[in-house]
Amino acid sequence: MNLIFRKGYKDWKTTYEVEFDFEYTSDLRKTITDVIFYCPELKQKIAIPWHIFEGFLDGKTEGIFANASGLKIKPFNGEIHISNGHFLDLLIHRDQVMAIKVAAMNIIADVSISVENILSEFAAQKSHA
């Protein structure tokens, strides 16, 4: 699932896309591994580990996160500022934060059709054995 936030809507200054990477645990639960921000105007992409970004979404992380690659994340009045030390500089507005949180919850709650098909096939094979 990709979210697209377009420049000019609600005075947003930047167009960017948000994508989630996820995996299935051994007990077939879906978990988000990374959140990816892509700014098409700059052709810049940055992946942030979900366990780091989630704290900022929930408002639990009040300090600044920075690493050696230049990634910097800081909360700002209910919004989140992300930069990569190069050209990517995003301000995630409050309504965008809420949309990202809802999308993340939907991804975790949703079991993909392919996994459902695999489980159905496995269950059918077990019942015939």
Coordinates of C-alpha atoms in Angstrom, one line a residue:
M1 CA 0.0 0.0 0.0
N2 CA 1.4 3.4 -1.0
L3 CA 0.2 6.7 0.3
I4 CA 0.8 9.8 -1.8
F5 CA 0.8 13.3 -0.3
R6 CA 0.7 16.0 -3.0
K7 CA 2.2 19.4 -2.8
G8 CA -0.4 22.2 -2.7
Y9 CA -3.1 20.2 -0.9
K10 CA -3.8 21.7 2.5
D11 CA -0.7 23.9 2.0
W12 CA 1.6 20.9 1.9
K13 CA 5.0 22.0 0.6
T14 CA 6.3 18.7 -0.8
T15 CA 4.9 15.8 -2.8
Y16 CA 6.0 12.4 -1.4
E17 CA 5.0 8.8 -1.3
V18 CA 5.0 6.5 1.7
E19 CA 5.5 2.7 1.3
F20 CA 5.7 0.0 4.0
D21 CA 8.0 -3.0 3.8
F22 CA 6.7 -6.0 5.9
E23 CA 7.4 -9.6 6.6
Y24 CA 5.6 -12.5 8.1
T25 CA 6.7 -14.0 11.4
S26 CA 6.9 -17.7 12.0
D27 CA 3.4 -17.6 13.5
L28 CA 2.2 -15.9 10.2
R29 CA 1.7 -12.5 11.8
K30 CA 2.4 -9.6 9.5
T31 CA 4.9 -7.1 10.9
I32 CA 6.2 -3.8 9.3
T33 CA 10.0 -3.7 8.9
D34 CA 10.6 -0.3 7.3
V35 CA 8.7 2.8 6.2
I36 CA 10.0 4.3 2.9
F37 CA 9.6 7.9 1.9
Y38 CA 10.1 8.8 -1.7
C39 CA 10.2 12.3 -3.1
P40 CA 9.7 12.1 -6.9
E41 CA 10.7 15.7 -7.6
L42 CA 14.1 15.1 -6.0
K43 CA 14.3 11.4 -7.0
Q44 CA 15.3 10.8 -3.4
K45 CA 14.3 7.8 -1.3
I46 CA 14.9 7.0 2.3
A47 CA 14.0 3.9 4.3
I48 CA 13.5 4.1 8.1
P49 CA 13.3 1.1 10.3
W50 CA 9.8 0.8 11.6
H51 CA 10.8 0.3 15.2
I52 CA 12.4 3.7 15.1
F53 CA 9.8 5.6 13.2
E54 CA 6.8 4.1 15.1
G55 CA 7.9 5.9 18.3
F56 CA 7.7 9.3 16.5
L57 CA 4.3 8.4 15.0
D58 CA 2.9 7.6 18.4
G59 CA 4.5 10.7 20.0
K60 CA 6.5 8.6 22.4
T61 CA 9.9 9.7 21.1
E62 CA 10.6 13.3 22.1
G63 CA 14.3 13.5 21.2
I64 CA 16.1 13.6 17.9
F65 CA 17.2 10.5 16.1
A66 CA 20.3 10.8 14.0
N67 CA 22.7 8.2 12.5
A68 CA 25.9 8.1 10.6
S69 CA 24.2 8.0 7.1
G70 CA 22.8 11.5 7.7
L71 CA 19.3 10.4 8.6
K72 CA 17.7 12.8 11.1
I73 CA 14.2 12.5 12.6
K74 CA 12.8 15.0 15.1
P75 CA 9.3 15.7 16.4
F76 CA 8.0 19.2 15.9
N77 CA 4.7 20.3 17.4
G78 CA 2.9 17.1 16.6
E79 CA 4.6 16.9 13.2
I80 CA 7.7 15.0 12.2
H81 CA 10.7 16.4 10.4
I82 CA 12.8 14.0 8.4
S83 CA 16.0 14.8 6.5
N84 CA 18.7 12.6 5.0
G85 CA 21.7 14.9 5.1
H86 CA 21.5 15.5 1.4
F87 CA 18.5 17.0 -0.4
L88 CA 15.5 15.2 1.2
D89 CA 13.9 17.4 3.8
L90 CA 10.3 16.5 4.7
L91 CA 7.8 17.8 7.2
I92 CA 5.2 15.2 8.0
H93 CA 2.1 17.3 9.0
R94 CA -0.3 16.1 11.7
D95 CA -3.0 14.9 9.3
Q96 CA -0.3 13.0 7.3
V97 CA 1.0 11.4 10.5
M98 CA -2.6 10.2 11.2
A99 CA -2.9 8.8 7.7
I100 CA 0.4 6.9 8.0
K101 CA -0.7 5.5 11.4
V102 CA -4.0 4.3 9.9
A103 CA -2.3 2.8 6.9
A104 CA 0.2 1.0 9.2
M105 CA -2.6 -0.5 11.3
N106 CA -4.4 -1.6 8.2
I107 CA -1.3 -3.4 6.9
I108 CA -0.8 -5.2 10.1
A109 CA -4.4 -6.2 10.4
D110 CA -4.6 -7.3 6.7
V111 CA -3.5 -10.8 5.8
S112 CA -2.5 -10.9 2.2
I113 CA -4.6 -13.0 -0.2
S114 CA -1.5 -15.1 -1.2
V115 CA -1.0 -16.1 2.4
E116 CA -4.7 -16.9 2.8
N117 CA -4.5 -19.1 -0.3
I118 CA -1.4 -20.9 1.0
L119 CA -3.1 -21.5 4.4
S120 CA -6.3 -22.7 2.7
E121 CA -4.4 -25.1 0.5
F122 CA -2.4 -26.4 3.4
A123 CA -5.6 -26.9 5.5
A124 CA -7.3 -28.7 2.6
Q125 CA -4.3 -31.0 2.2
K126 CA -4.3 -31.7 6.0
S127 CA -8.0 -32.6 6.0
H128 CA -7.6 -35.1 3.1
A129 CA -4.6 -36.8 4.7

